[in-house]
Each structure stands twice: as C-alpha cells, then as structure tokens.
Coordinates of C-alpha atoms and ligand atoms in Angstrom, one line a residue:
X22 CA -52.6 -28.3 36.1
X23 CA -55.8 -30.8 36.3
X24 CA -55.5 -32.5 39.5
X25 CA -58.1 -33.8 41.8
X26 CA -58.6 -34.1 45.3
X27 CA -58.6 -38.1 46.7
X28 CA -59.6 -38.7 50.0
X29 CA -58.4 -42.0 51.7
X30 CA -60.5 -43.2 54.5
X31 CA -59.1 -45.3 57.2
X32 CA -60.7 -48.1 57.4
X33 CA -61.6 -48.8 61.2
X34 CA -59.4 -51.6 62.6
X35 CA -60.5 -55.1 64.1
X36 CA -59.9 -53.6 68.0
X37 CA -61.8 -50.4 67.5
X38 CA -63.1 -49.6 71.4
X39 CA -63.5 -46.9 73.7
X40 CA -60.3 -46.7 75.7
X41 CA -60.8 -43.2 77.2
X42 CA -57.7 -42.8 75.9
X43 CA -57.7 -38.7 74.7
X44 CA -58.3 -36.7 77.5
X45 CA -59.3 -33.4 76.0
X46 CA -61.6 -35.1 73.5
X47 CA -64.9 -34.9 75.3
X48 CA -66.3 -37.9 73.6
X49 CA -63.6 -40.5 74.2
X50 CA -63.6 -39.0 77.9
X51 CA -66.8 -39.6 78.3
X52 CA -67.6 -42.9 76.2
X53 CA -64.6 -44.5 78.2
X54 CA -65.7 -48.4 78.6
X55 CA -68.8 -48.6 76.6
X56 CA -69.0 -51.7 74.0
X57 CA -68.2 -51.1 70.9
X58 CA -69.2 -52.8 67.7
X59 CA -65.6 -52.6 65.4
X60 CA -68.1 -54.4 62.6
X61 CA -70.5 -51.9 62.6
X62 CA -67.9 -49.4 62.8
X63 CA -66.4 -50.4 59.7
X64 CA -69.1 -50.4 57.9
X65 CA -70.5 -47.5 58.8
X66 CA -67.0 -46.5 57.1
X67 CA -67.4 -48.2 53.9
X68 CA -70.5 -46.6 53.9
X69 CA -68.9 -43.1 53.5
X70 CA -66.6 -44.7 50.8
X71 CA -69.2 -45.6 49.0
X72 CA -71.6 -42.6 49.1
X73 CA -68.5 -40.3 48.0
X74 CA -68.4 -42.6 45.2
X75 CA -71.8 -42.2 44.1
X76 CA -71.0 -38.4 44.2
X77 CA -68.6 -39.0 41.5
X78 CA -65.8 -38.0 44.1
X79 CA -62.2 -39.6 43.8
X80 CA -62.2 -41.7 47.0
X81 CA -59.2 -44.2 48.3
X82 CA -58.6 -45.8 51.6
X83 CA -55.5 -46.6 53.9
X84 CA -55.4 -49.8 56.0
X85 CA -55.9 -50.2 59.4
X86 CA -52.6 -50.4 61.7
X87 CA -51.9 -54.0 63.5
X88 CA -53.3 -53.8 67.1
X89 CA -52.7 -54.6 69.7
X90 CA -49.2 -54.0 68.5
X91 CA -47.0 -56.3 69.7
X92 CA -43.2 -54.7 68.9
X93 CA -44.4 -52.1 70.8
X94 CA -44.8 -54.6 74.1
X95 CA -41.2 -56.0 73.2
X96 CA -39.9 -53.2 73.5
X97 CA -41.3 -52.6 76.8
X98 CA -39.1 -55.6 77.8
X99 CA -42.0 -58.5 77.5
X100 CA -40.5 -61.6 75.8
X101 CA -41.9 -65.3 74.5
X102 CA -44.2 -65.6 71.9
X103 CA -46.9 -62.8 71.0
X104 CA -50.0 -65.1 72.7
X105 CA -47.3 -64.9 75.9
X106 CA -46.7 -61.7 75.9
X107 CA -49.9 -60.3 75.4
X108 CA -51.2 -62.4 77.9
X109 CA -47.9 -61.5 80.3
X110 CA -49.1 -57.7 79.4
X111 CA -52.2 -57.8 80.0
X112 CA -51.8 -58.8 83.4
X113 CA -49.2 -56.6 84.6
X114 CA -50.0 -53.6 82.8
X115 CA -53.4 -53.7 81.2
X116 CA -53.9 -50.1 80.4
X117 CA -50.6 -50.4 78.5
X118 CA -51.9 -52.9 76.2
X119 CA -55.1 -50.3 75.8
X120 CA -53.2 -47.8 74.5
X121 CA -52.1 -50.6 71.8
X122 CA -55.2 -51.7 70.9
X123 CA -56.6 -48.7 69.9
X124 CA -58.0 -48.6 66.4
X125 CA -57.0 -44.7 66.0
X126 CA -55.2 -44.7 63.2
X127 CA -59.1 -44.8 61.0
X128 CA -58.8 -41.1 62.1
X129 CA -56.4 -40.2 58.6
X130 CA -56.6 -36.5 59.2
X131 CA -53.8 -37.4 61.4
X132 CA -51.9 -39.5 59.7
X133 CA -49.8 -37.2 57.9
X134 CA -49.8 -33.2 56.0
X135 CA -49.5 -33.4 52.6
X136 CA -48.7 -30.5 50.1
X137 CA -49.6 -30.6 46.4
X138 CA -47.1 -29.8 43.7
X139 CA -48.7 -27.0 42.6
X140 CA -47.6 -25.7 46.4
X141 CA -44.3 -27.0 46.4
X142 CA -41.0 -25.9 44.9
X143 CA -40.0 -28.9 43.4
X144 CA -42.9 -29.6 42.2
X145 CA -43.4 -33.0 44.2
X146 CA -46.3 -33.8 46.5
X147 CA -44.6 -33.5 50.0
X148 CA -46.3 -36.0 52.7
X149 CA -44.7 -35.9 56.5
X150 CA -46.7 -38.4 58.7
X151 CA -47.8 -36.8 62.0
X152 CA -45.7 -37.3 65.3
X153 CA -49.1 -37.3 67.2
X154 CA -46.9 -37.3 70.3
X155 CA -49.5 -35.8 72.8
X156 CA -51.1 -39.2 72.8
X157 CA -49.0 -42.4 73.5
X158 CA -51.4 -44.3 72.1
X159 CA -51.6 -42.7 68.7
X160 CA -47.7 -42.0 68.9
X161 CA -47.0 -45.3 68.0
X162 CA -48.9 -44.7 64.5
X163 CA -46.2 -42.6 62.5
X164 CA -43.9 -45.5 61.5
X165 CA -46.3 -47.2 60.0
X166 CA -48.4 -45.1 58.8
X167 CA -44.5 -43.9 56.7
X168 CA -44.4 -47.2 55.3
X169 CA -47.9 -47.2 54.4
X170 CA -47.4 -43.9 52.2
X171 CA -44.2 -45.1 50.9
X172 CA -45.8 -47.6 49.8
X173 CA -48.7 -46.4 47.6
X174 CA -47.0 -43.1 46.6
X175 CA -43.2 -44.2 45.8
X176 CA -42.2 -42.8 42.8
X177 CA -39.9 -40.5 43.6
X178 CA -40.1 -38.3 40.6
X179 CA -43.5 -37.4 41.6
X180 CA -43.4 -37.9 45.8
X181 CA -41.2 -37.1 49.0
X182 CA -41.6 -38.9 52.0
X183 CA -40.4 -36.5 55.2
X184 CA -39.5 -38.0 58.7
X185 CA -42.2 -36.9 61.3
X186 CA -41.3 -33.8 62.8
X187 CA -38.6 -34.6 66.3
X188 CA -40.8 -34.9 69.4
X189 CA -40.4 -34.0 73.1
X190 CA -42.2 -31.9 75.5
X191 CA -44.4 -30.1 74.1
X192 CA -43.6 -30.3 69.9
X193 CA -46.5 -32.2 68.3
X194 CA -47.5 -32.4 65.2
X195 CA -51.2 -33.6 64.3
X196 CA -51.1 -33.6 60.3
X197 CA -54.3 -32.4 58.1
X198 CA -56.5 -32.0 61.2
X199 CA -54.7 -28.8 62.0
X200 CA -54.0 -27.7 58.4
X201 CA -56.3 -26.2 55.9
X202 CA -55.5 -24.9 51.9
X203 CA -57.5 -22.1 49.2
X204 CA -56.9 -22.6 45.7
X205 CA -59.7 -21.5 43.2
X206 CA -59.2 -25.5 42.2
X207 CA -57.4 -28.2 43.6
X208 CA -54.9 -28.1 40.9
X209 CA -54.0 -24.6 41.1
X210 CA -51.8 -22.9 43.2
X211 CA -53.0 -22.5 47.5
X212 CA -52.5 -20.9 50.4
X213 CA -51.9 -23.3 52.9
X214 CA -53.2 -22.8 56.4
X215 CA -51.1 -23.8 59.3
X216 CA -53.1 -24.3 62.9
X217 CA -51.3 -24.8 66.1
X218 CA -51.7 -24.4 69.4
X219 CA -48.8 -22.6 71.1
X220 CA -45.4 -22.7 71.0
X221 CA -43.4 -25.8 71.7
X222 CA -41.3 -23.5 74.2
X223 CA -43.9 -21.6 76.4
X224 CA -44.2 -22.7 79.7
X225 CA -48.1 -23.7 80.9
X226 CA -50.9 -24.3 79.0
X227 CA -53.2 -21.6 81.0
X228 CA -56.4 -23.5 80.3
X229 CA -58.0 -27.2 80.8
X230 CA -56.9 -29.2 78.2
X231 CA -53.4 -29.2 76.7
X232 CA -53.1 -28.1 72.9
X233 CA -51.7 -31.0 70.5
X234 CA -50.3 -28.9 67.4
X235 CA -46.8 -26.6 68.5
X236 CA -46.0 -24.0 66.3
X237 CA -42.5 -24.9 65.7
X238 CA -43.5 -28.4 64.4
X239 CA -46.3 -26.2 61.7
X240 CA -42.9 -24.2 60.7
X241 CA -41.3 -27.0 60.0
X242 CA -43.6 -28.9 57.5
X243 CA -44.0 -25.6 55.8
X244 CA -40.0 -25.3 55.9
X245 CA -39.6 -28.9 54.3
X246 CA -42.6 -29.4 52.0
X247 CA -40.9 -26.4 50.1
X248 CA -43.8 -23.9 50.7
X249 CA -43.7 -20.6 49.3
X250 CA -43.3 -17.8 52.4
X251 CA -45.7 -15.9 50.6
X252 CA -48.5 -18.3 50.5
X253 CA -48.3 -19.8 54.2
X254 CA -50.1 -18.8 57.3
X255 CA -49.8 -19.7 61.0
X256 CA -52.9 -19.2 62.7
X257 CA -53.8 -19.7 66.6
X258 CA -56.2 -21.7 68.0
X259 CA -58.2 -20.4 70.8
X260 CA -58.0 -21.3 74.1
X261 CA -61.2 -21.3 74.5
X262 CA -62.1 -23.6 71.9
X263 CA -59.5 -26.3 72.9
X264 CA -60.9 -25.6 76.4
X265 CA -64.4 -26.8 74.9
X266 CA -62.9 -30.0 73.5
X267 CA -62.0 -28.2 69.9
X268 CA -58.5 -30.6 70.4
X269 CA -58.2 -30.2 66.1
X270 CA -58.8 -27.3 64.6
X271 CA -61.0 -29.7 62.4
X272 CA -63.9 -29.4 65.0
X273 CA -64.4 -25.8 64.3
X274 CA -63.1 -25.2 60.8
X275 CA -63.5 -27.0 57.6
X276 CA -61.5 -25.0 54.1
X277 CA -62.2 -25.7 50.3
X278 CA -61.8 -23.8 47.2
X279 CA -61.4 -20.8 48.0
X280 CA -64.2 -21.2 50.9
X281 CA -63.5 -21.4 54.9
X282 CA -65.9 -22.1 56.9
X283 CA -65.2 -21.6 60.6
X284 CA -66.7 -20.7 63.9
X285 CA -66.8 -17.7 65.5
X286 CA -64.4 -18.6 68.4
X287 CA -61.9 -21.3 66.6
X288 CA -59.0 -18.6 66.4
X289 CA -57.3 -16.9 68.9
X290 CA -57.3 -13.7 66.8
X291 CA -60.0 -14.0 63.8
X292 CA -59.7 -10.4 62.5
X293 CA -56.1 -11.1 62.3
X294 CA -56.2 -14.5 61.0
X295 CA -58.6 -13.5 58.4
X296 CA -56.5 -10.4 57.3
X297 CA -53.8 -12.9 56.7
X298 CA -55.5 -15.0 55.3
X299 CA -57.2 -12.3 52.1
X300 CA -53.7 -11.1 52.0
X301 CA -51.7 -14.4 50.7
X302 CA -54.9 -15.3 48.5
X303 CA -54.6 -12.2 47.0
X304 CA -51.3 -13.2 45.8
X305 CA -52.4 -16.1 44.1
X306 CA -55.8 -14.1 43.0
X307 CA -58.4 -15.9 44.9
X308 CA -61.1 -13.8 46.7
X309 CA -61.6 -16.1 49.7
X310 CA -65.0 -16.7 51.3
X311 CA -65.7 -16.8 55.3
X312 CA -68.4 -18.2 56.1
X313 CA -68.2 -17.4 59.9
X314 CA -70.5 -19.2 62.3
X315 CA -71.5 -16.9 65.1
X316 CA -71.7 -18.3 68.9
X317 CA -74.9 -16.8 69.4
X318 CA -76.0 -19.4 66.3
X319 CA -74.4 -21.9 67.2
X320 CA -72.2 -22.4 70.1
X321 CA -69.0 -23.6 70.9
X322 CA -70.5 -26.6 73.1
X323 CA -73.3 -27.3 70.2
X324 CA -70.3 -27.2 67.4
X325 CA -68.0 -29.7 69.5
X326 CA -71.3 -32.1 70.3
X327 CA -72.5 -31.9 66.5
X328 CA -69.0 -31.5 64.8
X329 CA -70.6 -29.6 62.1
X330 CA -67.5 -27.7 61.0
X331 CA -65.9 -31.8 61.1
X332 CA -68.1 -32.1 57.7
X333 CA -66.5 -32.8 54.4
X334 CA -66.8 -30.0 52.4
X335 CA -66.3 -30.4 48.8
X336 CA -66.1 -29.4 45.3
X337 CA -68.4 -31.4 42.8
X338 CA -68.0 -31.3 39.2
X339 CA -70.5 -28.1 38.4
X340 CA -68.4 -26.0 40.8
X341 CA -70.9 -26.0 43.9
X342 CA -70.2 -27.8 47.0
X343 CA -71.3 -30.3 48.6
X344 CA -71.0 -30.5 52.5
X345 CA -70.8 -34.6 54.3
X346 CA -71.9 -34.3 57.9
X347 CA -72.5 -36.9 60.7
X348 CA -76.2 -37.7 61.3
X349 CA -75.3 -36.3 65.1
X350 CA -75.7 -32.6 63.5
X351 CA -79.1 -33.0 62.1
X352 CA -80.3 -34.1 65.4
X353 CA -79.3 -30.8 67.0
X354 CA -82.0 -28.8 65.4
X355 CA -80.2 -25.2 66.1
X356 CA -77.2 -26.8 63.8
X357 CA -79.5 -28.1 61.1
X358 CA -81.4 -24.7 60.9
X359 CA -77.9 -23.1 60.1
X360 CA -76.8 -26.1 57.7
X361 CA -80.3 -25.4 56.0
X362 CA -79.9 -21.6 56.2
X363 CA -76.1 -22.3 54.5
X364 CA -77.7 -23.8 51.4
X365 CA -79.7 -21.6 50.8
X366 CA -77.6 -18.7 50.8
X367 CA -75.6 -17.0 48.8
X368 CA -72.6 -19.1 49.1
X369 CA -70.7 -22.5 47.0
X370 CA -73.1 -24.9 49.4
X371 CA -75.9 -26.8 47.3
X372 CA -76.1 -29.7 49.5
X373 CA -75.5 -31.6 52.4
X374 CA -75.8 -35.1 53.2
X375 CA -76.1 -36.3 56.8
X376 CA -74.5 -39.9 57.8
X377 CA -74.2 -42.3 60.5
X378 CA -71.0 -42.6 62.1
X379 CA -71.8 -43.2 65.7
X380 CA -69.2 -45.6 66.3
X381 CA -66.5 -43.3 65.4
X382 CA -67.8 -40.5 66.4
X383 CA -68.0 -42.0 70.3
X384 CA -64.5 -41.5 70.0
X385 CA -64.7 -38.1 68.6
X386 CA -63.8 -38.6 65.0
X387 CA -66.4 -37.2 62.2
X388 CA -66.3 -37.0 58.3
X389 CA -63.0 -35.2 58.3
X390 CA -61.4 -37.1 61.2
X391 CA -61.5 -40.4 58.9
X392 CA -60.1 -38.9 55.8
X393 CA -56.3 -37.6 54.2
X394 CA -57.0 -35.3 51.1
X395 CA -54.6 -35.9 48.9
X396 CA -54.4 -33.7 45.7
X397 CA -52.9 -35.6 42.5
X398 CA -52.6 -34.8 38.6
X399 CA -53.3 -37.8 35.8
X400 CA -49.8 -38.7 36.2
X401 CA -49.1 -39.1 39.9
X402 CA -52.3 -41.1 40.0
X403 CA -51.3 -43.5 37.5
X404 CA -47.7 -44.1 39.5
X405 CA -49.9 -44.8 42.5
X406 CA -48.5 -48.5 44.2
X407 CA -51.5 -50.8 45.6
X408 CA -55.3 -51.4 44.6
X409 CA -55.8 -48.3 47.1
X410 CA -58.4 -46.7 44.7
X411 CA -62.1 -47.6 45.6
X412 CA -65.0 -48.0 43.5
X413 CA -68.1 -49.8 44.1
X414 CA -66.4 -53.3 43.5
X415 CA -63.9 -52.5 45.8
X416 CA -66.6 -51.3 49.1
X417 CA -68.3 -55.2 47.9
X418 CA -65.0 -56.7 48.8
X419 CA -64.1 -54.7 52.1
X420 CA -67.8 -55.1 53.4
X421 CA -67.6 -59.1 53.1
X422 CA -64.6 -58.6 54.0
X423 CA -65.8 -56.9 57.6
X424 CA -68.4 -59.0 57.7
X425 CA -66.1 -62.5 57.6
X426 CA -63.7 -60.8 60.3
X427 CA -65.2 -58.4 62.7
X428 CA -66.5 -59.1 66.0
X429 CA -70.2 -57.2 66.6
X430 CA -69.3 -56.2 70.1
X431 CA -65.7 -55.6 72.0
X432 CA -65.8 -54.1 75.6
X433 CA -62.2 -52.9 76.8
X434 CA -62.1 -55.8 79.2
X435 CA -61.4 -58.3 75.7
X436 CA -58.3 -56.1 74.9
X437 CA -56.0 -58.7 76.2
X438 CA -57.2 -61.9 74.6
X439 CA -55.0 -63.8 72.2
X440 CA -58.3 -65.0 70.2
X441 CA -59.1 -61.1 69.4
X442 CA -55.3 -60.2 68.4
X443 CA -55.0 -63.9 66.3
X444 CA -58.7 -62.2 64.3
X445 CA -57.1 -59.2 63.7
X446 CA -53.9 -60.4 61.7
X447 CA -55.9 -62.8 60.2
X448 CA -58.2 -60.1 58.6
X449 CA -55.3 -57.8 57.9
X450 CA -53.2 -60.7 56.0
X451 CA -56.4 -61.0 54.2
X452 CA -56.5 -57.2 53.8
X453 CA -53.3 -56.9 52.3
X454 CA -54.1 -59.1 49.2
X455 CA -57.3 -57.2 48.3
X456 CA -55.3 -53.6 48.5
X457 CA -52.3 -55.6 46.8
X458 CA -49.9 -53.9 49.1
X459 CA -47.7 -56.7 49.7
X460 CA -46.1 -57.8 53.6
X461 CA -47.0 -54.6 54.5
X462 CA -47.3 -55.6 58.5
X463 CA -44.4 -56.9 60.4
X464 CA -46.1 -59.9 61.4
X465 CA -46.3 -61.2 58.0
X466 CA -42.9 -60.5 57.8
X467 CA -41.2 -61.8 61.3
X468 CA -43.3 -65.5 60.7
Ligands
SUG229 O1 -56.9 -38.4 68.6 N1 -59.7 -40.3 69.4 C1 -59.0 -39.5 68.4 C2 -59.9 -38.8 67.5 C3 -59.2 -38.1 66.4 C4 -60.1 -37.3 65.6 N2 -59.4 -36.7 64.5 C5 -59.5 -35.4 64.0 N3 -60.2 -34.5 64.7 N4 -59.0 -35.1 62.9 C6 -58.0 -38.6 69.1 O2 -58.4 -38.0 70.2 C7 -60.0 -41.9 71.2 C8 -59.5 -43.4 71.4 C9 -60.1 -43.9 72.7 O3 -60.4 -43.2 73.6 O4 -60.2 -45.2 72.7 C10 -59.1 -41.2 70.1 O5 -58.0 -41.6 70.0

C-alpha cells in the first residue's frame, strides 16, 4: 500500500507560559515563572511547519485547545459569566486556573496513538487520544483533542475513534511519545513499539520522579487498535532515565523505517528489548537498525538537556533520512560531534537540520514533542474533514494570523485576566475559519 507519513504540529496556543506545572520534566521545573512570548512561540512553530514543507514532507497541524478553559472552572462549582468566574477563580484558587491555562496541548505527541491500517485488522487507522492523567493540567486535554480527530478523520470506512484508556491511580496513557513503529515504509506492514513505565498495579515508584505511561493502559491500545500479537512489543523504560527527567520515552528514543535510534540507558533491559524487537521484525522481514548512543558519548544528563533523541527523524523521498533537531543540541558540542559522526556513517542519516524552538522547549517539548505522525494512503487523505493540510499558503495565513493575535510577552501572574482569555477565543474563532473546522470550541457553541 502507498501511504505517507503526515505529521500535525500543534500549533502553540494564545496562553503558552511557564507554569511549572510537570514535575519530573526538568525544564518546566526549572523555567517555572519566567516570561514567555506565546507570539514568538508560535512562530517558532510555523517555522517547523514550514521547513518540513520545503523538504517535500507531508505536514498538517491540529489547533490549539481553548485556555484557560472555562467548563473546567464550572465544574469546579464557580458560577456567573466566564469574565466572573475567571476573575472569582483566580482569586481563590490561582494555581487552579494555571493548570487551565496551559498551552500543553502544542505537545501532539500526546495527544493520541495512532495505528496505520497496514497494522490493524480491520484495516482502519485506529486513533485513542491519550488520558495523560499524571498531569491535571494536561488531563483535561483528551476530550477535546477526540473531537478534534473526529473531526478531521470521520469517515468511518477508513477511521476508528477509541475512548482514552479508564484512568485512576496509577493507569496513564501518554500517546506517541511512548510509542514507536519499524516498517521498511510507512505503508507497509510494522512492528509497533509499546513504552511504559511500570505497571498500573505496583506499589511505589522506587525512584524520584513518577513514571507517566502504565503498562496496562500500552496493552490496551495494542488490544483495541487490532494489533497483531506477533508484531507488538512492550518495552520498559528505565528508571534511571525517568530519574534524569527522560518523563517520555521520546527524550531518549526516536524510531523510523526500519531504524531506532536510542540511548544507551533508555530501557530497563536493552539486550532484551532489542532481542524482541529483531524477533517481531523478522516476521515482517525487516532487518532493524540500532543505532545505540553510548553514555560515555553522550550522557543521560547531556541527552535530556539537548533532547537529541526528541529529533524528527525521517524518510525523504531517495530513501535516506533526514534528522530535525532543536538548535539547543548543536550548542552542546559533545551532541553535535555525535550528530556529525551519525551522518557520516554508515547508517540511513544524510542530514540534519538544527532549529529554534526555545519557547517550547523551556517547557520541555522538542521536534517530536509538537508533532502526531499519522500514516495515510491516497484515499484516507482525500476523506480528510477541515483545511488541516499545510502548504506554504497556509504557514502565510497562520503567521499573520499570530501576528494579529498573540501577545509578545505573558508572565504567569496575567493567567487570570479576562482581556488575555477574551484574545484567545477571539484568535481561535478566527482559527476555526482558516482550518474550516466548523464550531469546533464550546464557546462558539454555548454563545
Ligand atoms: O507534558 N510540558 C509537557 C511537555 C510535553 C513534551 N512532550 C513529549 N515529550 N512528547 C509535559 O510535561 C509544561 C507546562 C508548564 O510547566 O507550564 C508541560 O506541560
């Protein structure tokens, strides 16, 4: 089957800050209160759009979530109109209205898994939008970010739509940023990779920082996507790299084709997790490649600072690959050395291009933080719902559209003004006529 991979951006909201909201995430821990610039932040975003463009990539982008979201306040027993109850909010319980504010729904690698057809029994692409219920401010994402998906992929000859996975305790579920896939092409049948933390059911965490990703809630996506037995594998993170602020797998491993490239200490068990690995892409006949960065390269602390393994790696048209890094991992100059060593080597890597995503990044989200792959043949493409597909004419219009609606400089302490929250609807009605996605956002819908 010809397919090809799409990956949709989030574009960064109106209220992007720094909360200090994920504990565990050693940049939002430590960038808690800072200014942030939401403009710059968006456009630093469109700016990734648009370069994957150039590479003759397929690129789309998902909208921004409505923050600071007011339903959520209602149902925390505020009442009167949303200026009211914002302000009412904000001065009993500021940190509440924080965690609504938060723009963290940019970071699509959460948003949902996805499996192609060619993974799935049915056929169908399966999508289940994350719980992401270690966080309560990015557990208030997943019913949204349904609609949003229903929305754009809703023929339901070609698409299923899952409920998140049921939370409590300790069973989240993070989406892509804990799940990889081999396939000698997109198209073609993979092996999908499932990444969690621990067990839902075992008692203590043993280390500093709690996991996100619980086994059970891995089992289950693999259970209801229709996954062949065969061609799944549940892999542990290690301790220690969730210790170091690895709090998705995506900071220390990165898979395409048939390549994964991983560091040294990501998996609780590499020699097993690699033997598992060969095994089910034999299956499907792909040799897989490791590329296997060694701590005494490159360490744990230097990969969670640089995010080197958060790149984009991907598959251009002559069958190299072409790795999208953040501008942070050419400034360490023990990562660049490897990236340059990489490229030369005898491996799928060409090329690399570095870019500038500090905004994001201060809140620990890289190249692969902001973006969903999505693998879809000619025909599911062409059932796609919305204008979700971006070109260049398309980054024109979201840059001036940033540009007419974003504020150059937000500090935490602005979370609770009515001026900020009126802005953001405003830009996000306006949003929703340029990705022709209809009253997408309850507030067009309540008013
Ligand atoms: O969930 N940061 C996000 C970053 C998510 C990155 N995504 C992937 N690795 N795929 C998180 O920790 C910080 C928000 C704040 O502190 O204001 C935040 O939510």
């Amino acid at each position: 089957m010809m397919a090809d991979e799409i990956n949709f951006d989030g574009l960064v909201g109106p209220t992007h800050n720094y909360g200090g909201l994920s504990t565990g995430n050693l940049a939002s821990m430590q960038n808690v209160g800072g200014v942030s610039n939401p403009r710059a932040a968006a456009l630093q975003g469109i700016a990734k759009m648009r370069m994957m463009v150039r590479l003759g990539l397929r690129q789309g982008v998902l909208p921004p979530h409505d923050r600071v979201h007011i339903p959520t306040l209602r149902r925390f027993g505020f009442t009167g109109t949303d200026r009211a109850i914002l302000q009412q909010a904000w001065r009993q319980t500021p940190r509440l209205v924080t965690n609504l504010a938060s723009a963290s729904a940019m970071w699509t690698a959460n948003a949902a898994t996805v499996s192609p057809g060619a993974d799935t029994a049915d056929r169908r692409v399966h999508f289940t939008p994350a719980s992401l219920a270690a966080k309560f401010h990015r557990a208030i994402e997943p019913q949204f970010t349904g609609r949003v998906l229903k929305c754009m992929f809703r023929e339901p000859n070609h698409f299923v739509h899952h409920d998140p996975v049921p939370v409590g305790g300790r069973m989240g579920d993070e989406g892509a940023a804990n799940h990889g896939r081999l396939a000698a092409r997109h198209g073609q049948p993979g092996v999908q990779i499932f990444v969690y933390g621990q067990s839902a059911f075992t008692q203590g965490q043993g280390g500093q920082f709690d996991a996100r990703q619980s086994l059970e809630a891995s089992q289950a996506i693999a259970r209801q996507h229709q996954l062949d037995p065969q061609r799944v594998v549940f892999v542990q993170q290690s301790r220690q790299a969730v210790d170091a602020g690895a709090f998705h797998n995506d900071v220390v491993a990165v898979t395409n084709g048939g390549v994964l490239l991983f560091h040294e200490q990501a998996f609780e068990d590499p020699e097993g997790a690699i033997d598992q690995i060969t095994a089910a892409c034999e299956r499907i006949g792909v040799g897989p490649q490791f590329l296997k960065v060694s701590q005494n390269v490159v360490s744990l602390a230097d990969a969670v600072k640089s995010y080197l393994f958060n790149s984009q790696l991907l598959s251009m048209d002559d069958g190299s690959m072409t790795l999208v890094l953040p501008v942070d991992a050419s400034e360490n100059a023990t990562v660049k050395g490897w990236v340059d060593e990489c490229l030369a080597a005898d491996n799928p890597v060409r090329d690399a291009h570095y870019l500038d995503l500090k905004q994001s990044m201060r809140n620990g989200g890289g190249p692969a933080c902001l973006r969903l792959r999505v693998v879809l043949d000619g025909d599911q493409q062409g059932s796609m719902g919305g204008n979700c597909l971006v070109d260049e004419a398309l980054c024109d219009r979201l840059s001036a559209w940033v540009e007419r609606h974003y504020r150059e400089q937000l500090s935490p302490e602005e979370l609770g003004d009515p001026k900020l929250l009126e802005e953001s609807r405003a830009a996000l009605d306006e949003l929703t006529q340029i990705l022709n996605l209809g009253a997408l956002y309850e507030f067009q819908r309540t008013t």
